[in-house]
PDB file of N, CA and C in Angstrom:
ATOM      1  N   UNK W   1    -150.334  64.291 148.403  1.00 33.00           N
ATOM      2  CA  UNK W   1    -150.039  62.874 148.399  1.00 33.00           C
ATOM      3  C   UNK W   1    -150.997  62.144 149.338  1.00 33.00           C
ATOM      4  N   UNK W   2    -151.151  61.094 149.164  1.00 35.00           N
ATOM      5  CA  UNK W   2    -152.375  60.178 149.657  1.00 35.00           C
ATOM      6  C   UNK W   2    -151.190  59.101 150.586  1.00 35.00           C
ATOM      7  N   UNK W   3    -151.778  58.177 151.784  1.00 40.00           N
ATOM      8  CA  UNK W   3    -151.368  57.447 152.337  1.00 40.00           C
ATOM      9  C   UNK W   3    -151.667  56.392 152.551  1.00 40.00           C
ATOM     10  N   UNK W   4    -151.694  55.301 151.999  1.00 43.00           N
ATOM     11  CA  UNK W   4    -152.111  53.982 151.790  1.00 43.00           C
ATOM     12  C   UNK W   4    -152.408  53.199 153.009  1.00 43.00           C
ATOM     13  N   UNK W   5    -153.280  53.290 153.442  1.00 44.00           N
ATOM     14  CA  UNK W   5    -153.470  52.136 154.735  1.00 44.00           C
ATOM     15  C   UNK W   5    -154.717  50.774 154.218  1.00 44.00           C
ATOM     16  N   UNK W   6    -154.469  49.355 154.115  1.00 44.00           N
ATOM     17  CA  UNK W   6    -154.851  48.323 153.522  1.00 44.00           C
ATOM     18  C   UNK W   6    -155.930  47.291 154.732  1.00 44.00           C
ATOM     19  N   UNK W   7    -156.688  47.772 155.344  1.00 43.00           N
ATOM     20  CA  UNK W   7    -157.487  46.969 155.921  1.00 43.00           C
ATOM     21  C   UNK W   7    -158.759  46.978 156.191  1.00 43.00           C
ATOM     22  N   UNK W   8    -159.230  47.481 155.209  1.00 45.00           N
ATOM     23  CA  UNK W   8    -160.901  48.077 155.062  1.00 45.00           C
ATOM     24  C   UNK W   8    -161.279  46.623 154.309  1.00 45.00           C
ATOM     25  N   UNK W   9    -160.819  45.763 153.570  1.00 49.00           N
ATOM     26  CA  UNK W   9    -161.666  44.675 152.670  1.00 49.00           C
ATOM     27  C   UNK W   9    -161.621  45.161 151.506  1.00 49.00           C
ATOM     28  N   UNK W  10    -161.569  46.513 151.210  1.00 51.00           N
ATOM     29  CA  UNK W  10    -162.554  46.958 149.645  1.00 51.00           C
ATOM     30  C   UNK W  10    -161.273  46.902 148.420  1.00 51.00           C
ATOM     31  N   UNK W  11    -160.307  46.462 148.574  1.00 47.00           N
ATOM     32  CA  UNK W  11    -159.851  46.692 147.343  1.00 47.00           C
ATOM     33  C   UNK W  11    -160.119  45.219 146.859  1.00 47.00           C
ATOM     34  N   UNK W  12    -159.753  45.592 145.085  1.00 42.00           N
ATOM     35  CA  UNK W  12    -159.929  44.348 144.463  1.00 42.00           C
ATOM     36  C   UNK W  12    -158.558  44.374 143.627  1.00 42.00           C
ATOM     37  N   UNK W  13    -158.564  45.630 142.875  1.00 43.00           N
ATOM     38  CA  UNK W  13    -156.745  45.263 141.888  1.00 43.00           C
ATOM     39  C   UNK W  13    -156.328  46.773 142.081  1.00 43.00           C
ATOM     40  N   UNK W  14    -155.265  46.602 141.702  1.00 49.00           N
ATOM     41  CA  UNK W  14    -154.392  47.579 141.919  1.00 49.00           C
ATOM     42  C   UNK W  14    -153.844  47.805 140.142  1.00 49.00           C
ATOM     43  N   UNK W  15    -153.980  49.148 139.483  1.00 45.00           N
ATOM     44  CA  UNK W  15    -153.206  49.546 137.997  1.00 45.00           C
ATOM     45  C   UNK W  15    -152.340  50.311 138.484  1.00 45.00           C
ATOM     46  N   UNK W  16    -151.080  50.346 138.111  1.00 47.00           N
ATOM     47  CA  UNK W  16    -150.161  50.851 138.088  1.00 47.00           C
ATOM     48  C   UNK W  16    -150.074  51.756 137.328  1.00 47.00           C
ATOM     49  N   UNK W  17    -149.781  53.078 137.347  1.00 45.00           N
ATOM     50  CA  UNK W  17    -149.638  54.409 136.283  1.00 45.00           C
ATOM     51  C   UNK W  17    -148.801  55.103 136.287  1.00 45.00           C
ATOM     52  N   UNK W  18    -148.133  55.306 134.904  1.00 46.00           N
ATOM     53  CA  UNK W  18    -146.601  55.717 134.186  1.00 46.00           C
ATOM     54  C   UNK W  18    -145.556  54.971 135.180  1.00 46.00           C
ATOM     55  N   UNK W  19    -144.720  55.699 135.882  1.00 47.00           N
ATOM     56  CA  UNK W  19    -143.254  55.041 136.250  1.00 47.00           C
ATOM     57  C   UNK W  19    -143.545  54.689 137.444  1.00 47.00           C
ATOM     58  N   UNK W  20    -143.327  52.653 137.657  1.00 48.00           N
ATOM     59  CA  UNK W  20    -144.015  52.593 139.409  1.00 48.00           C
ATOM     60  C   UNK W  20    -142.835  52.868 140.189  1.00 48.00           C
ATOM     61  N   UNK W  21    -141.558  53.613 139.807  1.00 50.00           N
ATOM     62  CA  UNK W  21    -140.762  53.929 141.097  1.00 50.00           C
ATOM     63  C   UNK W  21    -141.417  55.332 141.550  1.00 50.00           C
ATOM     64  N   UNK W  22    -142.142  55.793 141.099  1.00 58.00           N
ATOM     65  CA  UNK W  22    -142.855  56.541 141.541  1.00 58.00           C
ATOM     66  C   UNK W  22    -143.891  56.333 142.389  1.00 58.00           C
ATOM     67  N   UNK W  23    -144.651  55.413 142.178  1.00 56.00           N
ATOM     68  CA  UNK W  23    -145.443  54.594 143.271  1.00 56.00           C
ATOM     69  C   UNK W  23    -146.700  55.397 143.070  1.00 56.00           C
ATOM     70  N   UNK W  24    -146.907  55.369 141.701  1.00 69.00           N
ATOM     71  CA  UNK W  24    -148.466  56.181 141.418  1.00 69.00           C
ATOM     72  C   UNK W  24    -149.365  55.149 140.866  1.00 69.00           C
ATOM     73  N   UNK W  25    -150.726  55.484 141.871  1.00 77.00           N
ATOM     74  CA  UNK W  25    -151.217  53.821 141.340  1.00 77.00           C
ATOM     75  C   UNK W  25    -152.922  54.671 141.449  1.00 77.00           C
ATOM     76  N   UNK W  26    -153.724  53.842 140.699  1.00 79.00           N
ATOM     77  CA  UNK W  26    -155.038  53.789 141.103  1.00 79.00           C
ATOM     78  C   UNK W  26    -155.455  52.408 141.795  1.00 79.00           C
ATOM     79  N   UNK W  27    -155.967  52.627 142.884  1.00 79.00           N
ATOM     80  CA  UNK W  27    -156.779  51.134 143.229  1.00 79.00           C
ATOM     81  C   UNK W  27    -158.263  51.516 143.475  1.00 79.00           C
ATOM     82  N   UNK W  28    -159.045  49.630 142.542  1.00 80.00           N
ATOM     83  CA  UNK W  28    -159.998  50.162 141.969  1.00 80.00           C
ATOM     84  C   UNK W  28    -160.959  49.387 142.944  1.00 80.00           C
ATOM     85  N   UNK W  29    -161.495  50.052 144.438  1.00 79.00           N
ATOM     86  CA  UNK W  29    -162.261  49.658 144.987  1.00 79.00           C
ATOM     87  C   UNK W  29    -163.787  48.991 144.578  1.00 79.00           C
ATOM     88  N   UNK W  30    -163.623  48.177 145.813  1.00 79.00           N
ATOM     89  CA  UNK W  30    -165.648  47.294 145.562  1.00 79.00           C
ATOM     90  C   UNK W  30    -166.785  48.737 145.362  1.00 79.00           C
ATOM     91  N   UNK W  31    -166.131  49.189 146.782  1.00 80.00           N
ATOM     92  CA  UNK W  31    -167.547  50.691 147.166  1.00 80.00           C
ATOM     93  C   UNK W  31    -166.606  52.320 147.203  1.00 80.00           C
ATOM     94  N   UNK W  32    -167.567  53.175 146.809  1.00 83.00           N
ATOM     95  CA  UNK W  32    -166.498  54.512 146.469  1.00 83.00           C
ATOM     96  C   UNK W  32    -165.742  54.753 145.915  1.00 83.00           C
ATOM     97  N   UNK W  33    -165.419  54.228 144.351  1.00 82.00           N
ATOM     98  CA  UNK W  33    -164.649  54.291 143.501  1.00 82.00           C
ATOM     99  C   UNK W  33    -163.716  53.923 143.621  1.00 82.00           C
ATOM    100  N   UNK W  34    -162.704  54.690 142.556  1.00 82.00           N
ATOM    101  CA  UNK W  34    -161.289  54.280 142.375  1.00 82.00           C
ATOM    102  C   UNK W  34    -160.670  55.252 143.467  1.00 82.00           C
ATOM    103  N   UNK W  35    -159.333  54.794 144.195  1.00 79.00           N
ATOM    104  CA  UNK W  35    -158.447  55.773 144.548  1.00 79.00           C
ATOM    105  C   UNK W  35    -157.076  56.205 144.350  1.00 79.00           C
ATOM    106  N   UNK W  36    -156.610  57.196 144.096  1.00 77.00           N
ATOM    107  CA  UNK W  36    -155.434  57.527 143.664  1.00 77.00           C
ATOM    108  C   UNK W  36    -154.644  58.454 144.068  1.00 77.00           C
ATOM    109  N   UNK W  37    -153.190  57.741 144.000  1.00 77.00           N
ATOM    110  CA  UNK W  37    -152.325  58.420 145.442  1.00 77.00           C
ATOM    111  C   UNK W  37    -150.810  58.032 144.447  1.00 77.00           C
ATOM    112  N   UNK W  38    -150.304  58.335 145.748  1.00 76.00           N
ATOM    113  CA  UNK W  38    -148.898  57.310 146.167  1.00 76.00           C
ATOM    114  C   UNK W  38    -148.778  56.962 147.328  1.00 76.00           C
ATOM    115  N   UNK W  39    -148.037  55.416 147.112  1.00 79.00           N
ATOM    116  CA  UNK W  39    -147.766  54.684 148.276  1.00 79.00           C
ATOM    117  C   UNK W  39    -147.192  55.561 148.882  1.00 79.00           C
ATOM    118  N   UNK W  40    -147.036  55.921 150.235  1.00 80.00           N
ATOM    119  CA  UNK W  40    -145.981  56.285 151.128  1.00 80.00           C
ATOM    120  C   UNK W  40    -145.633  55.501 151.997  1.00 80.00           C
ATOM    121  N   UNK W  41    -146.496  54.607 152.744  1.00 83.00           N
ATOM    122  CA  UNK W  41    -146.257  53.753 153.634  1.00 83.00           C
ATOM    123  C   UNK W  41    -147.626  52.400 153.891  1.00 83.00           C
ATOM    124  N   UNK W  42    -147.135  51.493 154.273  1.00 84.00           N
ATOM    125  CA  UNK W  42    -148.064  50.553 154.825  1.00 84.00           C
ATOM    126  C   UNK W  42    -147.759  50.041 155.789  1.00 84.00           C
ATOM    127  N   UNK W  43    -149.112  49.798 156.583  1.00 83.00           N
ATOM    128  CA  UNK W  43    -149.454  49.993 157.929  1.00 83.00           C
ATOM    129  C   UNK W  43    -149.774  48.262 158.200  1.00 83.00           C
ATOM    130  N   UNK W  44    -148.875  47.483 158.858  1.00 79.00           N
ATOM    131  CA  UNK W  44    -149.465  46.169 159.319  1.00 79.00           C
ATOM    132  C   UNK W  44    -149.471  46.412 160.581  1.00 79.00           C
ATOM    133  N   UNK W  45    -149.927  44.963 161.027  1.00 81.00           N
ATOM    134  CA  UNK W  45    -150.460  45.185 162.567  1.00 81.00           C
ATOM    135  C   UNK W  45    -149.553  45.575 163.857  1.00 81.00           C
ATOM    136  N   UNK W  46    -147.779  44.733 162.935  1.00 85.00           N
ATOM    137  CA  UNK W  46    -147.023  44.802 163.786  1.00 85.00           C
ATOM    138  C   UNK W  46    -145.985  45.698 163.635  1.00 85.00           C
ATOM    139  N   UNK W  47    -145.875  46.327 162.222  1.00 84.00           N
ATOM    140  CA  UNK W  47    -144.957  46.779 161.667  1.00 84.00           C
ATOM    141  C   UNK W  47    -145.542  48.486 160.699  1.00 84.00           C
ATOM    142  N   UNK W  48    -144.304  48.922 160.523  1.00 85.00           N
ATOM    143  CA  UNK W  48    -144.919  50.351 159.608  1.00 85.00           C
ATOM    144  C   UNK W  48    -143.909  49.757 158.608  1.00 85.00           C
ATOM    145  N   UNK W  49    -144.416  49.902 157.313  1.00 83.00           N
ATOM    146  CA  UNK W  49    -143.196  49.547 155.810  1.00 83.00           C
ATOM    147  C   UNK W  49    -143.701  50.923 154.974  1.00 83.00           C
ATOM    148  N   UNK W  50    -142.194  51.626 154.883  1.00 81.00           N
ATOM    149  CA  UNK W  50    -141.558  52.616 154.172  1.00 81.00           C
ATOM    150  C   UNK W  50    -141.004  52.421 153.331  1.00 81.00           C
ATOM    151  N   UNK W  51    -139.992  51.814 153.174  1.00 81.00           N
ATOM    152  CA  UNK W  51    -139.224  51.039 152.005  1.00 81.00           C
ATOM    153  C   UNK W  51    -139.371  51.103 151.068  1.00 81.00           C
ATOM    154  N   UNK W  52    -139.127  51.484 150.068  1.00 76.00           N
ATOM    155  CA  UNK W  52    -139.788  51.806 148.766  1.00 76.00           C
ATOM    156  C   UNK W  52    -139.775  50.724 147.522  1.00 76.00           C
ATOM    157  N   UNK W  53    -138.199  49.909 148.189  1.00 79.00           N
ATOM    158  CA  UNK W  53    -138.499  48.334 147.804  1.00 79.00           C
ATOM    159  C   UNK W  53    -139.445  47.430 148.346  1.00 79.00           C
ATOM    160  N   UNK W  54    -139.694  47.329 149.729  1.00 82.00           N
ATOM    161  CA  UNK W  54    -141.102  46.897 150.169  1.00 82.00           C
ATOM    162  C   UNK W  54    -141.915  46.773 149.897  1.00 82.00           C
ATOM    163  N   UNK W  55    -142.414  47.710 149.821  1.00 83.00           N
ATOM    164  CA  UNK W  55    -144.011  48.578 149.543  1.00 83.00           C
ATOM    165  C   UNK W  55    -144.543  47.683 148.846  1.00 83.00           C
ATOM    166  N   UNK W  56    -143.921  47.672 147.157  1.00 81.00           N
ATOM    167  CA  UNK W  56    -145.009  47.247 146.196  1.00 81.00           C
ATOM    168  C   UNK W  56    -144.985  45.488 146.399  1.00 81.00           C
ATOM    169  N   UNK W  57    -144.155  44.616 146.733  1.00 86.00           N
ATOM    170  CA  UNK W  57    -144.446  43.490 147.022  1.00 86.00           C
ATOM    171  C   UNK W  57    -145.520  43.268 148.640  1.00 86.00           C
ATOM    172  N   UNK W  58    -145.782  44.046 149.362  1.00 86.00           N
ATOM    173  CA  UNK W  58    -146.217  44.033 150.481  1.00 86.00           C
ATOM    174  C   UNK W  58    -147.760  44.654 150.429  1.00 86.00           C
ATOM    175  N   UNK W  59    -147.889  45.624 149.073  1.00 84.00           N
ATOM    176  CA  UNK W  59    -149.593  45.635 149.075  1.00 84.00           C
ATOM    177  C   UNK W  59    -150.002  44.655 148.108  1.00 84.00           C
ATOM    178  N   UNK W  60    -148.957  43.912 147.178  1.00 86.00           N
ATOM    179  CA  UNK W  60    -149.759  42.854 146.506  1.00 86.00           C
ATOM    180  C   UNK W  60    -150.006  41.475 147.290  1.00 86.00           C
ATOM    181  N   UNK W  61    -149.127  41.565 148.535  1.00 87.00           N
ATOM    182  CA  UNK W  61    -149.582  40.668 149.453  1.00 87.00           C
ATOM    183  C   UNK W  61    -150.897  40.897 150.360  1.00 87.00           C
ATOM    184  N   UNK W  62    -151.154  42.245 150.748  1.00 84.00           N
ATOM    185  CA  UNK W  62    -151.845  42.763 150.935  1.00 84.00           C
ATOM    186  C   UNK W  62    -153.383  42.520 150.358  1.00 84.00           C
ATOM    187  N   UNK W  63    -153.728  42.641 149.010  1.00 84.00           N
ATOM    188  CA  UNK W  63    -154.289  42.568 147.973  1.00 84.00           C
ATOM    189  C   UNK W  63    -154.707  40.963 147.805  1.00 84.00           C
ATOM    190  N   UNK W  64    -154.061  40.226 148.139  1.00 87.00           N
ATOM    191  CA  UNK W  64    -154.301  39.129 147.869  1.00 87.00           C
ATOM    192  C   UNK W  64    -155.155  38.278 149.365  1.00 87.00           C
ATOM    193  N   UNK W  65    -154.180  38.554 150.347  1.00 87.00           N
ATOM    194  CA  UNK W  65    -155.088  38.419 151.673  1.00 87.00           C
ATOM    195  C   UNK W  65    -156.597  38.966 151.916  1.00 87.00           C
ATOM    196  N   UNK W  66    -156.468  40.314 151.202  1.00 84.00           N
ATOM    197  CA  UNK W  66    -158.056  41.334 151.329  1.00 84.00           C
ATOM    198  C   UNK W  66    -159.102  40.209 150.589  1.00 84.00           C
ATOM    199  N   UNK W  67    -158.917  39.892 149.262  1.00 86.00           N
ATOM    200  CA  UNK W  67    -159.444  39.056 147.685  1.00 86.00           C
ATOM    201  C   UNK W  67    -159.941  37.711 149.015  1.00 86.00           C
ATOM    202  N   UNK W  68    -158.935  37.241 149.687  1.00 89.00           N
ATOM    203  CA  UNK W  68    -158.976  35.863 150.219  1.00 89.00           C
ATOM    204  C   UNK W  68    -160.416  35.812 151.302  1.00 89.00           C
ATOM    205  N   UNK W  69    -160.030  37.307 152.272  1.00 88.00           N
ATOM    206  CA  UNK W  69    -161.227  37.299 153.132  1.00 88.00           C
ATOM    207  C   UNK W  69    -162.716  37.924 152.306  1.00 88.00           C
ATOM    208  N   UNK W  70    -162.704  38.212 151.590  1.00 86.00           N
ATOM    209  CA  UNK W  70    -163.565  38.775 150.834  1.00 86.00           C
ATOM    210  C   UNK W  70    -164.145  37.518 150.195  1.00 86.00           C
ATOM    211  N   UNK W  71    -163.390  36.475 149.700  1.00 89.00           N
ATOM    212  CA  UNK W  71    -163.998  35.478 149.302  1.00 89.00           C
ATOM    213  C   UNK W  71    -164.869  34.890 150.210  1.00 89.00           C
ATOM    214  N   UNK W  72    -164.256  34.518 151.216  1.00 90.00           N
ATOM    215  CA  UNK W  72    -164.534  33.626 151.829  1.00 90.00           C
ATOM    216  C   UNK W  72    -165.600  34.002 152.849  1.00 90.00           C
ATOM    217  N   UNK W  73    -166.153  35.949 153.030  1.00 90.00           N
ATOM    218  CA  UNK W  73    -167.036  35.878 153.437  1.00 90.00           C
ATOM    219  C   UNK W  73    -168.152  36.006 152.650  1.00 90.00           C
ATOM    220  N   UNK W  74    -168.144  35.952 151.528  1.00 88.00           N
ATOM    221  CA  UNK W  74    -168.887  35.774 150.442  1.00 88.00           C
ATOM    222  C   UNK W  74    -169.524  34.333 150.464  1.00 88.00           C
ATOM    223  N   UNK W  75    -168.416  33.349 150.755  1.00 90.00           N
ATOM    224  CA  UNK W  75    -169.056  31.900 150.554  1.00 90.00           C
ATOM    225  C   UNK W  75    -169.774  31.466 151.600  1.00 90.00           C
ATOM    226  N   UNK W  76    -169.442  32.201 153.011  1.00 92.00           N
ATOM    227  CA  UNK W  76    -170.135  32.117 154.632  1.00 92.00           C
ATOM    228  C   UNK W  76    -171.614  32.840 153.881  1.00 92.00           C
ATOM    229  N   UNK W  77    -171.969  33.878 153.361  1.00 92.00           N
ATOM    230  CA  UNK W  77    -172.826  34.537 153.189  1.00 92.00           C
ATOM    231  C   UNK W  77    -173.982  33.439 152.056  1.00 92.00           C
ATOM    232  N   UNK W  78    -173.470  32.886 151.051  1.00 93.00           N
ATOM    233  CA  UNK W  78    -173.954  32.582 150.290  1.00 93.00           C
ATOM    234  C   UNK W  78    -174.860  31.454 150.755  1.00 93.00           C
ATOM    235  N   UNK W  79    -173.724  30.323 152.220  1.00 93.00           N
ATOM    236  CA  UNK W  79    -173.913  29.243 152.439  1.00 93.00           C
ATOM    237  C   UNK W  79    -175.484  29.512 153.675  1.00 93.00           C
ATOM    238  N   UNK W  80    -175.625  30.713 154.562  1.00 94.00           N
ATOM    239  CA  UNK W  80    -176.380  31.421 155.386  1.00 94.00           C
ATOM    240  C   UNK W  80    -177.637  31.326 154.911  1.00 94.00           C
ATOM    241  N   UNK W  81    -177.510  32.096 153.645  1.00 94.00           N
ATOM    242  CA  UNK W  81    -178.591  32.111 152.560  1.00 94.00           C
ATOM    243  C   UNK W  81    -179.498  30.624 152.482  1.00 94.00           C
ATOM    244  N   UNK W  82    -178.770  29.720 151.838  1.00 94.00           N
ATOM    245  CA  UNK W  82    -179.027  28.438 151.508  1.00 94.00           C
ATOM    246  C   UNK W  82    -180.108  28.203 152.474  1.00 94.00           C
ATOM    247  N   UNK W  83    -178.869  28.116 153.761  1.00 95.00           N
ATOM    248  CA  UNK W  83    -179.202  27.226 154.716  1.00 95.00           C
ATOM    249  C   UNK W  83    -180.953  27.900 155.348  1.00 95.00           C
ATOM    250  N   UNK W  84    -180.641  29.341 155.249  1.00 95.00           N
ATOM    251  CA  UNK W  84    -182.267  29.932 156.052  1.00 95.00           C
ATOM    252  C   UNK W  84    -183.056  29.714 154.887  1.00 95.00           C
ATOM    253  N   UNK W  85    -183.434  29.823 153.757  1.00 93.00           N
ATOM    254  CA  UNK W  85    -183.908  29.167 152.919  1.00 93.00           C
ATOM    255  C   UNK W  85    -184.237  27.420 152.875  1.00 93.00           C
ATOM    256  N   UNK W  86    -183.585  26.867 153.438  1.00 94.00           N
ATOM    257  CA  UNK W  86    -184.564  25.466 153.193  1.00 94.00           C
ATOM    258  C   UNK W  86    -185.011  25.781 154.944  1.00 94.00           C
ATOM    259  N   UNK W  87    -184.748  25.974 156.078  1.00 94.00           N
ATOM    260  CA  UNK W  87    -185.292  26.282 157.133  1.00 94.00           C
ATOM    261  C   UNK W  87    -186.774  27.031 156.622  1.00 94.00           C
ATOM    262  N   UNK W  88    -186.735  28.028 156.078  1.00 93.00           N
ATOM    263  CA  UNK W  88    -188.300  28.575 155.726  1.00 93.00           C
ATOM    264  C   UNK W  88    -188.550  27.910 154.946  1.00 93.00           C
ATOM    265  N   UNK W  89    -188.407  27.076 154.282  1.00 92.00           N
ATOM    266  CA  UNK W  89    -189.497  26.100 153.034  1.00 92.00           C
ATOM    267  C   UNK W  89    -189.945  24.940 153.848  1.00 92.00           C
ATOM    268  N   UNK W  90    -189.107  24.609 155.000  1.00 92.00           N
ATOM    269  CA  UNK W  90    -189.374  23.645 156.279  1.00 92.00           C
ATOM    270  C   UNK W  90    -190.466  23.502 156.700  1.00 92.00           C
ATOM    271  N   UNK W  91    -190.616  25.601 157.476  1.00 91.00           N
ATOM    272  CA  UNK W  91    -191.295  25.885 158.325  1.00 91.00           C
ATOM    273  C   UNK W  91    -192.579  25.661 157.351  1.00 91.00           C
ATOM    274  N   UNK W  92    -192.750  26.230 156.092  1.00 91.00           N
ATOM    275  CA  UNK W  92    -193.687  26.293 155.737  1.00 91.00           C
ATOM    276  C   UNK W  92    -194.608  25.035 155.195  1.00 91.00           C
ATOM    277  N   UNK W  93    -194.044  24.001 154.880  1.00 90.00           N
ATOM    278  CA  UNK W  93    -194.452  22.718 154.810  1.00 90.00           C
ATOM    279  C   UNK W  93    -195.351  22.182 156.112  1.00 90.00           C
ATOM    280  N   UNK W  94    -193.965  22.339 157.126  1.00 88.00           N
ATOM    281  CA  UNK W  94    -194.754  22.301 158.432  1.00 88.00           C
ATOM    282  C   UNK W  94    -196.151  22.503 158.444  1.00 88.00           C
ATOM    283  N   UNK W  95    -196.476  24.366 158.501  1.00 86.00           N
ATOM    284  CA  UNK W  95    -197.363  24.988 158.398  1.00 86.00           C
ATOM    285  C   UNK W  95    -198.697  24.322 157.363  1.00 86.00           C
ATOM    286  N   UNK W  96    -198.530  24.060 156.107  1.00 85.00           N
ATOM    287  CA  UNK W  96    -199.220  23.136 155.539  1.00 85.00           C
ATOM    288  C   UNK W  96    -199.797  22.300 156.189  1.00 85.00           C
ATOM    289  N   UNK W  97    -199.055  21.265 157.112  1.00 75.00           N
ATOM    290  CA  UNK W  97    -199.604  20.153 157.419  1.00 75.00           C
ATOM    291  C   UNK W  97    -200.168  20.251 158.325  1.00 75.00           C
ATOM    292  N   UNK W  98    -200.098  20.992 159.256  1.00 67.00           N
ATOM    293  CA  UNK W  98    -201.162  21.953 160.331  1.00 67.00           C
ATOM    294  C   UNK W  98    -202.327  22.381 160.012  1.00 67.00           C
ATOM    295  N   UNK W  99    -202.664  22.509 158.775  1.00 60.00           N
ATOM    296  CA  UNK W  99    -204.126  23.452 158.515  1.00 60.00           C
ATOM    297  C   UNK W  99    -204.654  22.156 157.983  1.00 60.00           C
TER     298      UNK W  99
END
């Protein structure tokens, strides 16, 4: 059995497979494939959840928070980009008008 701990960033969805009171799932990571287990427990910062009613509402919360920071350092990344990009088309204009 595998042990679910949720704070690496890399998941994206979660499939559920045959009976989920069983709690057999694949989740289908960004990097290193898919992984496949059962829930046994999840690990928050303040709390351990066992519960077996828990669980599955608490990694799709999980799942959705990961999706959220993942976005959003995606859009920091994208905006980085932009921004050092017109900085070097700057510099290089600059440079132009120098020679």
């Amino acid at each position: 059995m595998f042990m679910v701990s949720i704070f690496d960033g890399s998941m994206v969805t979660v499939l559920p497979i045959n009976n989920i009171q069983k709690m057999l799932l694949v989740i289908e990571r960004r990097e290193w494939g898919n992984m496949h287990g059962f829930i046994k427990a999840i690990y928050l910062s303040d709390e351990t959840l066992t519960d077996k009613v828990s669980l599955w509402p608490a990694l799709q919360q999980q799942i959705k928070s990961t999706n959220a920071v993942f976005k959003d350092s995606t859009h920091r990344k994208t905006l980085l980009v932009r921004s050092t990009t017109k900085m070097e088309r700057l510099r290089l204009k600059e440079r132009g008008l120098e020679n």
